[in-house]
Amino acid sequence: MKTLQLTKNGSPQEAFQLKELPNPEPEAGELLIRTECFGLNYADVMARNGLYNDAPPLPCTLGYEVVGEVEKTGKGVTQFAEGDRVLAFTRFGGYAEKSIADERTVVKLPPQIPSDKAAALATQYCTAYYAAIRMANIQKNERVLIHACAGGVGLALLDLAQYIGCETIGTAGSASKLEFISLRGVNHAVNYREKDFASEIRKITGEQKPVDAAFDAVGGKTYVQTKKLMNYGGRHVLFGVASRKTKGPKLLNTLKLAWSFGLSHPLEFLLGSRGVIGLNMLRIAEEKPAVLGEVMENLIDLYQNGHLNPHVYKSYRFNELSAAHEALENRKTIGKLVVFW
Ligand SMILES: NC(=O)c1ccc[n+]([C@@H]2O[C@H](COP(=O)([O-])OP(=O)(O)OC[C@H]3O[C@@H](n4cnc5c(N)ncnc54)[C@H](OP(=O)(O)O)[C@@H]3O)[C@@H](O)[C@H]2O)c1
């Protein structure tokens, strides 16, 4: 089978190689899936740059999710049969013509869900769902702040916050992204690269602590400013550090990143009656696969009922992987990037 292997860290042009590898064999409880397309996630960019601790050692195959057909089932698999069209959370190994998934993190795809949109429902919508519905437990009429709102997870959070009936504030880094999230119905769109987003949000709302739930995968200075906006009872979900520099000395960048979060003490959260919640979906997938499967099923239902509309920035061919990585790294993209074999 063809595999787009990550053979070294660096630019997308030099990091990936197309290789012919033997088909993997599904073990008990696993499925072998013939991939039609796989999705890209920002963590892939971090992994390519050698900044993602959870990635397997090189050479390795990245890729959290695939859409395809079940080719073979491992022992004990009861819920799937050969030929089923599925969406699978693969953990790693998705950038290949065939990949393996634990059957508990796979869902059957109704024919009316297009493959490219379906790919968005795995990592990005699952992260958004877990963060917003399970962890922050967002409520109708609450005010929700979504950073990098035009990204894959950002747009998923916007869909879910609108479904629940929240007032939404979205930040993004360019005029075209702000225009896009406005068209998607965000209540307030703020350019956090051009303006001090915290004072802008205070101006818009007329409140000093206007945010009930915040979703932050940028981190660093953005985290510190967001923390100060949190209302009593507020939930601030931290799920990424996109602000981490990808170029330059690794140790120095790590120290700078750690420092940029500032210092805090638990009493600050007790006295302020608010919390910071960390989320790593990979840990949830590994330790609670059945919960991830349940989240995927819920998302399929919400999609079928017209509540979700994943936006696909572009579908690429497998020989355009480096262009897709470059666009994602350079903050050019809105929504999901998908690669077809
Ligand atoms: N913890 C988890 O389990 C989990 C799961 C999925 C994703 N994530 C995290 O969630 C974030 C979004 O993931 P995604 O796959 O949906 O990607 P994405 O949001 O589509 O793309 C990343 C976006 O981050 C923003 N950004 C802010 N500062 C940046 C910087 N210094 N360099 C590059 N981009 C920067 C950019 O939007 P603007 O131009 O608008 O700033 C960029 O478009 C990522 O940080 C990712 O690591 C975490």
Short mmCIF file of N, CA and C in Angstrom, two decimals, residues 21-158:
data_model
loop_
_atom_site.label_atom_id
_atom_site.label_comp_id
_atom_site.label_asym_id
_atom_site.label_seq_id
_atom_site.Cartn_x
_atom_site.Cartn_y
_atom_site.Cartn_z
N LEU A 21 4.48 0.16 1.40
CA LEU A 21 4.66 -0.64 2.63
C LEU A 21 3.67 -1.80 2.62
N PRO A 22 3.95 -2.88 3.39
CA PRO A 22 2.99 -3.98 3.45
C PRO A 22 1.69 -3.54 4.13
N ASN A 23 0.57 -4.18 3.74
CA ASN A 23 -0.71 -3.84 4.40
C ASN A 23 -0.63 -4.20 5.88
N PRO A 24 -1.16 -3.34 6.77
CA PRO A 24 -1.21 -3.73 8.18
C PRO A 24 -2.29 -4.80 8.40
N GLU A 25 -2.15 -5.59 9.44
CA GLU A 25 -3.14 -6.65 9.77
C GLU A 25 -3.98 -6.19 10.96
N PRO A 26 -5.30 -6.26 10.86
CA PRO A 26 -6.10 -5.87 12.03
C PRO A 26 -6.00 -6.90 13.15
N GLU A 27 -5.78 -6.44 14.38
CA GLU A 27 -5.77 -7.35 15.53
C GLU A 27 -7.20 -7.44 16.07
N ALA A 28 -7.35 -8.19 17.18
CA ALA A 28 -8.69 -8.36 17.75
C ALA A 28 -9.33 -7.00 18.02
N GLY A 29 -10.57 -6.84 17.61
CA GLY A 29 -11.30 -5.60 17.87
C GLY A 29 -10.96 -4.47 16.91
N GLU A 30 -10.12 -4.76 15.91
CA GLU A 30 -9.70 -3.70 14.99
C GLU A 30 -10.25 -3.92 13.58
N LEU A 31 -10.23 -2.84 12.80
CA LEU A 31 -10.66 -2.90 11.40
C LEU A 31 -9.52 -2.45 10.50
N LEU A 32 -9.41 -3.10 9.34
CA LEU A 32 -8.52 -2.57 8.29
C LEU A 32 -9.41 -1.79 7.33
N ILE A 33 -9.05 -0.52 7.11
CA ILE A 33 -9.90 0.35 6.29
C ILE A 33 -9.16 0.78 5.03
N ARG A 34 -9.83 0.62 3.87
CA ARG A 34 -9.28 1.12 2.60
C ARG A 34 -9.65 2.60 2.53
N THR A 35 -8.62 3.44 2.56
CA THR A 35 -8.86 4.89 2.72
C THR A 35 -9.28 5.55 1.41
N GLU A 36 -10.37 6.29 1.49
CA GLU A 36 -10.73 7.14 0.35
C GLU A 36 -10.07 8.50 0.54
N CYS A 37 -10.19 9.05 1.74
CA CYS A 37 -9.51 10.31 2.05
C CYS A 37 -9.13 10.35 3.52
N PHE A 38 -8.14 11.17 3.82
CA PHE A 38 -7.77 11.40 5.22
C PHE A 38 -7.75 12.89 5.49
N GLY A 39 -7.92 13.25 6.76
CA GLY A 39 -7.98 14.67 7.13
C GLY A 39 -6.65 15.15 7.68
N LEU A 40 -6.44 16.47 7.56
CA LEU A 40 -5.27 17.10 8.18
C LEU A 40 -5.71 17.81 9.45
N ASN A 41 -4.82 17.86 10.42
CA ASN A 41 -5.07 18.59 11.66
C ASN A 41 -3.83 19.39 12.00
N TYR A 42 -4.02 20.46 12.79
CA TYR A 42 -2.86 21.32 13.08
C TYR A 42 -1.77 20.54 13.83
N ALA A 43 -2.17 19.52 14.60
CA ALA A 43 -1.18 18.70 15.31
C ALA A 43 -0.21 18.04 14.32
N ASP A 44 -0.66 17.80 13.08
CA ASP A 44 0.22 17.19 12.07
C ASP A 44 1.37 18.16 11.73
N VAL A 45 1.04 19.45 11.71
CA VAL A 45 2.07 20.46 11.43
C VAL A 45 3.09 20.47 12.57
N MET A 46 2.56 20.41 13.81
CA MET A 46 3.44 20.36 14.99
C MET A 46 4.33 19.12 14.92
N ALA A 47 3.74 17.97 14.56
CA ALA A 47 4.50 16.71 14.51
C ALA A 47 5.58 16.80 13.43
N ARG A 48 5.22 17.35 12.27
CA ARG A 48 6.21 17.48 11.19
C ARG A 48 7.39 18.34 11.63
N ASN A 49 7.10 19.34 12.47
CA ASN A 49 8.17 20.21 12.95
C ASN A 49 8.88 19.65 14.18
N GLY A 50 8.52 18.42 14.58
CA GLY A 50 9.19 17.78 15.72
C GLY A 50 8.76 18.36 17.05
N LEU A 51 7.54 18.94 17.09
CA LEU A 51 7.10 19.62 18.31
C LEU A 51 5.91 18.93 18.96
N TYR A 52 5.66 17.68 18.56
CA TYR A 52 4.48 17.00 19.10
C TYR A 52 4.95 15.74 19.82
N ASN A 53 4.97 15.82 21.15
CA ASN A 53 5.55 14.74 21.96
C ASN A 53 4.85 13.41 21.79
N ASP A 54 3.55 13.44 21.49
CA ASP A 54 2.78 12.19 21.39
C ASP A 54 3.00 11.47 20.06
N ALA A 55 3.66 12.12 19.10
CA ALA A 55 3.85 11.49 17.78
C ALA A 55 4.82 10.31 17.89
N PRO A 56 4.61 9.25 17.08
CA PRO A 56 5.53 8.11 17.14
C PRO A 56 6.92 8.51 16.63
N PRO A 57 7.96 7.72 16.97
CA PRO A 57 9.30 8.06 16.48
C PRO A 57 9.39 7.95 14.95
N LEU A 58 10.30 8.70 14.35
CA LEU A 58 10.47 8.67 12.88
C LEU A 58 11.15 7.36 12.46
N PRO A 59 10.89 6.83 11.26
CA PRO A 59 9.86 7.28 10.34
C PRO A 59 8.48 6.85 10.85
N CYS A 60 7.48 7.68 10.62
CA CYS A 60 6.14 7.33 11.09
C CYS A 60 5.08 7.84 10.12
N THR A 61 3.87 7.38 10.33
CA THR A 61 2.77 7.82 9.48
C THR A 61 1.79 8.61 10.34
N LEU A 62 1.60 9.87 9.99
CA LEU A 62 0.66 10.72 10.72
C LEU A 62 -0.75 10.44 10.23
N GLY A 63 -1.71 11.14 10.80
CA GLY A 63 -3.08 11.05 10.29
C GLY A 63 -4.03 10.50 11.33
N TYR A 64 -4.88 11.40 11.84
CA TYR A 64 -5.81 11.05 12.91
C TYR A 64 -7.11 10.43 12.43
N GLU A 65 -7.46 10.69 11.13
CA GLU A 65 -8.78 10.22 10.73
C GLU A 65 -8.81 9.85 9.26
N VAL A 66 -9.65 8.87 8.94
CA VAL A 66 -9.86 8.50 7.54
C VAL A 66 -11.34 8.26 7.28
N VAL A 67 -11.70 8.41 6.01
CA VAL A 67 -13.01 7.96 5.54
C VAL A 67 -12.70 6.87 4.51
N GLY A 68 -13.41 5.76 4.59
CA GLY A 68 -13.13 4.69 3.63
C GLY A 68 -14.06 3.51 3.83
N GLU A 69 -13.60 2.35 3.31
CA GLU A 69 -14.43 1.14 3.38
C GLU A 69 -13.71 0.06 4.18
N VAL A 70 -14.47 -0.66 4.99
CA VAL A 70 -13.87 -1.74 5.77
C VAL A 70 -13.42 -2.83 4.79
N GLU A 71 -12.11 -3.20 4.87
CA GLU A 71 -11.60 -4.24 3.98
C GLU A 71 -11.49 -5.57 4.72
N LYS A 72 -11.21 -5.49 6.01
CA LYS A 72 -11.01 -6.72 6.78
C LYS A 72 -11.34 -6.42 8.23
N THR A 73 -11.90 -7.42 8.91
CA THR A 73 -12.19 -7.22 10.34
C THR A 73 -11.32 -8.15 11.18
N GLY A 74 -10.88 -7.65 12.34
CA GLY A 74 -10.10 -8.48 13.28
C GLY A 74 -11.04 -9.37 14.08
N LYS A 75 -10.43 -10.28 14.85
CA LYS A 75 -11.23 -11.20 15.67
C LYS A 75 -12.15 -10.43 16.61
N GLY A 76 -13.35 -10.94 16.78
CA GLY A 76 -14.25 -10.39 17.79
C GLY A 76 -15.00 -9.14 17.34
N VAL A 77 -14.75 -8.65 16.12
CA VAL A 77 -15.47 -7.46 15.66
C VAL A 77 -16.91 -7.85 15.35
N THR A 78 -17.85 -7.13 15.94
CA THR A 78 -19.25 -7.51 15.75
C THR A 78 -20.06 -6.42 15.05
N GLN A 79 -19.58 -5.18 15.15
CA GLN A 79 -20.42 -4.06 14.69
C GLN A 79 -20.20 -3.70 13.22
N PHE A 80 -19.15 -4.24 12.60
CA PHE A 80 -18.81 -3.85 11.22
C PHE A 80 -18.57 -5.06 10.34
N ALA A 81 -18.80 -4.88 9.04
CA ALA A 81 -18.54 -5.96 8.08
C ALA A 81 -17.81 -5.38 6.88
N GLU A 82 -17.17 -6.26 6.11
CA GLU A 82 -16.47 -5.83 4.91
C GLU A 82 -17.40 -4.99 4.03
N GLY A 83 -16.89 -3.90 3.48
CA GLY A 83 -17.68 -3.07 2.57
C GLY A 83 -18.39 -1.92 3.26
N ASP A 84 -18.47 -1.92 4.61
CA ASP A 84 -19.13 -0.79 5.29
C ASP A 84 -18.38 0.50 5.01
N ARG A 85 -19.11 1.57 4.71
CA ARG A 85 -18.48 2.89 4.54
C ARG A 85 -18.39 3.52 5.92
N VAL A 86 -17.18 3.90 6.31
CA VAL A 86 -16.98 4.35 7.70
C VAL A 86 -16.16 5.63 7.80
N LEU A 87 -16.32 6.27 8.96
CA LEU A 87 -15.43 7.34 9.41
C LEU A 87 -14.68 6.77 10.61
N ALA A 88 -13.35 6.84 10.59
CA ALA A 88 -12.57 6.22 11.66
C ALA A 88 -11.57 7.19 12.25
N PHE A 89 -11.47 7.16 13.56
CA PHE A 89 -10.40 7.87 14.26
C PHE A 89 -9.24 6.88 14.33
N THR A 90 -8.13 7.23 13.66
CA THR A 90 -7.04 6.25 13.52
C THR A 90 -5.92 6.44 14.52
N ARG A 91 -5.98 7.53 15.26
CA ARG A 91 -4.90 7.85 16.22
C ARG A 91 -3.66 8.32 15.45
N PHE A 92 -2.91 7.41 14.79
CA PHE A 92 -1.91 7.77 13.78
C PHE A 92 -2.12 6.80 12.62
N GLY A 93 -1.36 6.96 11.54
CA GLY A 93 -1.46 5.98 10.45
C GLY A 93 -2.47 6.32 9.38
N GLY A 94 -3.08 7.50 9.46
CA GLY A 94 -4.12 7.86 8.49
C GLY A 94 -3.61 8.23 7.10
N TYR A 95 -2.35 8.70 6.99
CA TYR A 95 -1.83 9.13 5.69
C TYR A 95 -1.40 7.90 4.87
N ALA A 96 -2.31 6.96 4.68
CA ALA A 96 -1.94 5.73 3.96
C ALA A 96 -3.17 5.21 3.23
N GLU A 97 -2.91 4.36 2.22
CA GLU A 97 -4.04 3.80 1.46
C GLU A 97 -4.88 2.87 2.33
N LYS A 98 -4.23 2.28 3.36
CA LYS A 98 -4.98 1.40 4.28
C LYS A 98 -4.57 1.77 5.70
N SER A 99 -5.55 1.76 6.57
CA SER A 99 -5.19 2.07 7.96
C SER A 99 -6.01 1.22 8.92
N ILE A 100 -5.52 1.20 10.16
CA ILE A 100 -6.12 0.37 11.20
C ILE A 100 -6.84 1.28 12.20
N ALA A 101 -8.02 0.83 12.67
CA ALA A 101 -8.69 1.58 13.74
C ALA A 101 -9.36 0.61 14.70
N ASP A 102 -9.41 1.00 15.97
CA ASP A 102 -10.16 0.29 17.00
C ASP A 102 -11.64 0.45 16.66
N GLU A 103 -12.39 -0.64 16.60
CA GLU A 103 -13.79 -0.53 16.16
C GLU A 103 -14.63 0.40 17.05
N ARG A 104 -14.17 0.62 18.29
CA ARG A 104 -14.93 1.50 19.18
C ARG A 104 -14.80 2.97 18.78
N THR A 105 -13.82 3.28 17.93
CA THR A 105 -13.66 4.68 17.49
C THR A 105 -13.96 4.82 15.99
N VAL A 106 -14.91 3.99 15.53
CA VAL A 106 -15.32 4.02 14.13
C VAL A 106 -16.85 4.14 14.09
N VAL A 107 -17.37 4.90 13.12
CA VAL A 107 -18.83 4.95 12.95
C VAL A 107 -19.18 4.69 11.48
N LYS A 108 -20.36 4.09 11.28
CA LYS A 108 -20.83 3.90 9.90
C LYS A 108 -21.31 5.25 9.38
N LEU A 109 -21.01 5.50 8.11
CA LEU A 109 -21.38 6.80 7.53
C LEU A 109 -22.62 6.68 6.68
N PRO A 110 -23.66 7.44 6.98
CA PRO A 110 -24.82 7.46 6.10
C PRO A 110 -24.41 7.99 4.72
N PRO A 111 -25.02 7.46 3.63
CA PRO A 111 -24.56 7.83 2.29
C PRO A 111 -24.65 9.32 1.99
N GLN A 112 -25.58 10.02 2.65
CA GLN A 112 -25.75 11.46 2.31
C GLN A 112 -24.65 12.35 2.91
N ILE A 113 -23.75 11.81 3.75
CA ILE A 113 -22.67 12.66 4.27
C ILE A 113 -21.46 12.54 3.34
N PRO A 114 -21.07 13.64 2.67
CA PRO A 114 -19.92 13.56 1.76
C PRO A 114 -18.63 13.26 2.53
N SER A 115 -17.72 12.56 1.86
CA SER A 115 -16.51 12.08 2.54
C SER A 115 -15.66 13.23 3.10
N ASP A 116 -15.54 14.33 2.35
CA ASP A 116 -14.67 15.42 2.83
C ASP A 116 -15.25 16.06 4.10
N LYS A 117 -16.56 16.27 4.12
CA LYS A 117 -17.19 16.86 5.32
C LYS A 117 -17.12 15.87 6.49
N ALA A 118 -17.28 14.59 6.16
CA ALA A 118 -17.24 13.56 7.21
C ALA A 118 -15.89 13.58 7.92
N ALA A 119 -14.81 13.80 7.16
CA ALA A 119 -13.47 13.79 7.78
C ALA A 119 -13.38 14.85 8.89
N ALA A 120 -14.08 15.98 8.70
CA ALA A 120 -14.05 17.03 9.72
C ALA A 120 -14.72 16.59 11.02
N LEU A 121 -15.66 15.64 10.89
CA LEU A 121 -16.42 15.23 12.08
C LEU A 121 -15.59 14.40 13.05
N ALA A 122 -14.43 13.91 12.61
CA ALA A 122 -13.62 13.09 13.52
C ALA A 122 -12.88 14.01 14.50
N THR A 123 -11.60 14.24 14.29
CA THR A 123 -10.81 14.95 15.31
C THR A 123 -11.36 16.35 15.64
N GLN A 124 -11.63 17.16 14.60
CA GLN A 124 -11.96 18.56 14.89
C GLN A 124 -13.33 18.70 15.57
N TYR A 125 -14.37 18.08 15.01
CA TYR A 125 -15.69 18.21 15.65
C TYR A 125 -15.73 17.43 16.97
N CYS A 126 -15.03 16.29 17.05
CA CYS A 126 -15.02 15.55 18.33
C CYS A 126 -14.36 16.39 19.42
N THR A 127 -13.26 17.06 19.07
CA THR A 127 -12.59 17.91 20.06
C THR A 127 -13.54 19.03 20.50
N ALA A 128 -14.19 19.65 19.52
CA ALA A 128 -15.11 20.75 19.83
C ALA A 128 -16.26 20.24 20.71
N TYR A 129 -16.81 19.08 20.37
CA TYR A 129 -17.94 18.53 21.13
C TYR A 129 -17.51 18.21 22.56
N TYR A 130 -16.36 17.54 22.66
CA TYR A 130 -15.90 17.14 24.00
C TYR A 130 -15.64 18.39 24.86
N ALA A 131 -15.01 19.40 24.22
CA ALA A 131 -14.68 20.62 24.95
C ALA A 131 -15.94 21.39 25.36
N ALA A 132 -16.85 21.56 24.41
CA ALA A 132 -18.00 22.45 24.65
C ALA A 132 -19.13 21.77 25.41
N ILE A 133 -19.45 20.54 24.99
CA ILE A 133 -20.64 19.90 25.55
C ILE A 133 -20.31 19.14 26.84
N ARG A 134 -19.20 18.40 26.82
CA ARG A 134 -18.89 17.58 27.99
C ARG A 134 -18.08 18.34 29.04
N MET A 135 -17.08 19.10 28.60
CA MET A 135 -16.21 19.75 29.60
C MET A 135 -16.75 21.11 30.05
N ALA A 136 -17.03 22.00 29.11
CA ALA A 136 -17.50 23.34 29.50
C ALA A 136 -19.01 23.36 29.74
N ASN A 137 -19.71 22.36 29.23
CA ASN A 137 -21.16 22.26 29.44
C ASN A 137 -21.85 23.59 29.13
N ILE A 138 -21.63 24.10 27.92
CA ILE A 138 -22.16 25.42 27.56
C ILE A 138 -23.70 25.42 27.58
N GLN A 139 -24.25 26.55 27.99
CA GLN A 139 -25.70 26.66 28.18
C GLN A 139 -26.27 27.76 27.29
N LYS A 140 -27.56 27.62 27.02
CA LYS A 140 -28.29 28.63 26.23
C LYS A 140 -28.09 30.03 26.85
N ASN A 141 -27.89 31.00 26.00
CA ASN A 141 -27.70 32.41 26.39
C ASN A 141 -26.38 32.72 27.08
N GLU A 142 -25.52 31.73 27.27
CA GLU A 142 -24.20 32.05 27.79
C GLU A 142 -23.38 32.70 26.68
N ARG A 143 -22.36 33.47 27.12
CA ARG A 143 -21.49 34.12 26.13
C ARG A 143 -20.21 33.30 25.99
N VAL A 144 -19.94 32.93 24.75
CA VAL A 144 -18.85 31.99 24.48
C VAL A 144 -17.79 32.67 23.60
N LEU A 145 -16.53 32.53 23.98
CA LEU A 145 -15.43 33.10 23.19
C LEU A 145 -14.66 31.96 22.51
N ILE A 146 -14.54 32.07 21.19
CA ILE A 146 -13.85 31.02 20.43
C ILE A 146 -12.65 31.65 19.71
N HIS A 147 -11.44 31.26 20.13
CA HIS A 147 -10.26 31.77 19.44
C HIS A 147 -9.98 30.95 18.18
N ALA A 148 -9.33 31.57 17.21
CA ALA A 148 -9.06 30.92 15.91
C ALA A 148 -10.36 30.31 15.38
N CYS A 149 -11.39 31.15 15.40
CA CYS A 149 -12.75 30.67 15.14
C CYS A 149 -12.95 30.19 13.69
N ALA A 150 -12.09 30.64 12.77
CA ALA A 150 -12.24 30.21 11.37
C ALA A 150 -11.51 28.90 11.08
N GLY A 151 -10.84 28.34 12.09
CA GLY A 151 -10.12 27.08 11.88
C GLY A 151 -11.06 25.89 11.94
N GLY A 152 -10.48 24.71 11.80
CA GLY A 152 -11.29 23.49 11.80
C GLY A 152 -12.05 23.31 13.11
N VAL A 153 -11.34 23.33 14.24
CA VAL A 153 -12.03 23.18 15.53
C VAL A 153 -12.87 24.42 15.82
N GLY A 154 -12.35 25.59 15.44
CA GLY A 154 -13.06 26.85 15.70
C GLY A 154 -14.46 26.86 15.09
N LEU A 155 -14.56 26.48 13.82
CA LEU A 155 -15.88 26.48 13.16
C LEU A 155 -16.79 25.40 13.77
N ALA A 156 -16.18 24.31 14.20
CA ALA A 156 -16.98 23.26 14.85
C ALA A 156 -17.56 23.77 16.17
N LEU A 157 -16.73 24.52 16.92
CA LEU A 157 -17.21 25.11 18.17
C LEU A 157 -18.34 26.11 17.90
N LEU A 158 -18.17 26.87 16.81
CA LEU A 158 -19.21 27.86 16.46
C LEU A 158 -20.53 27.14 16.15
#
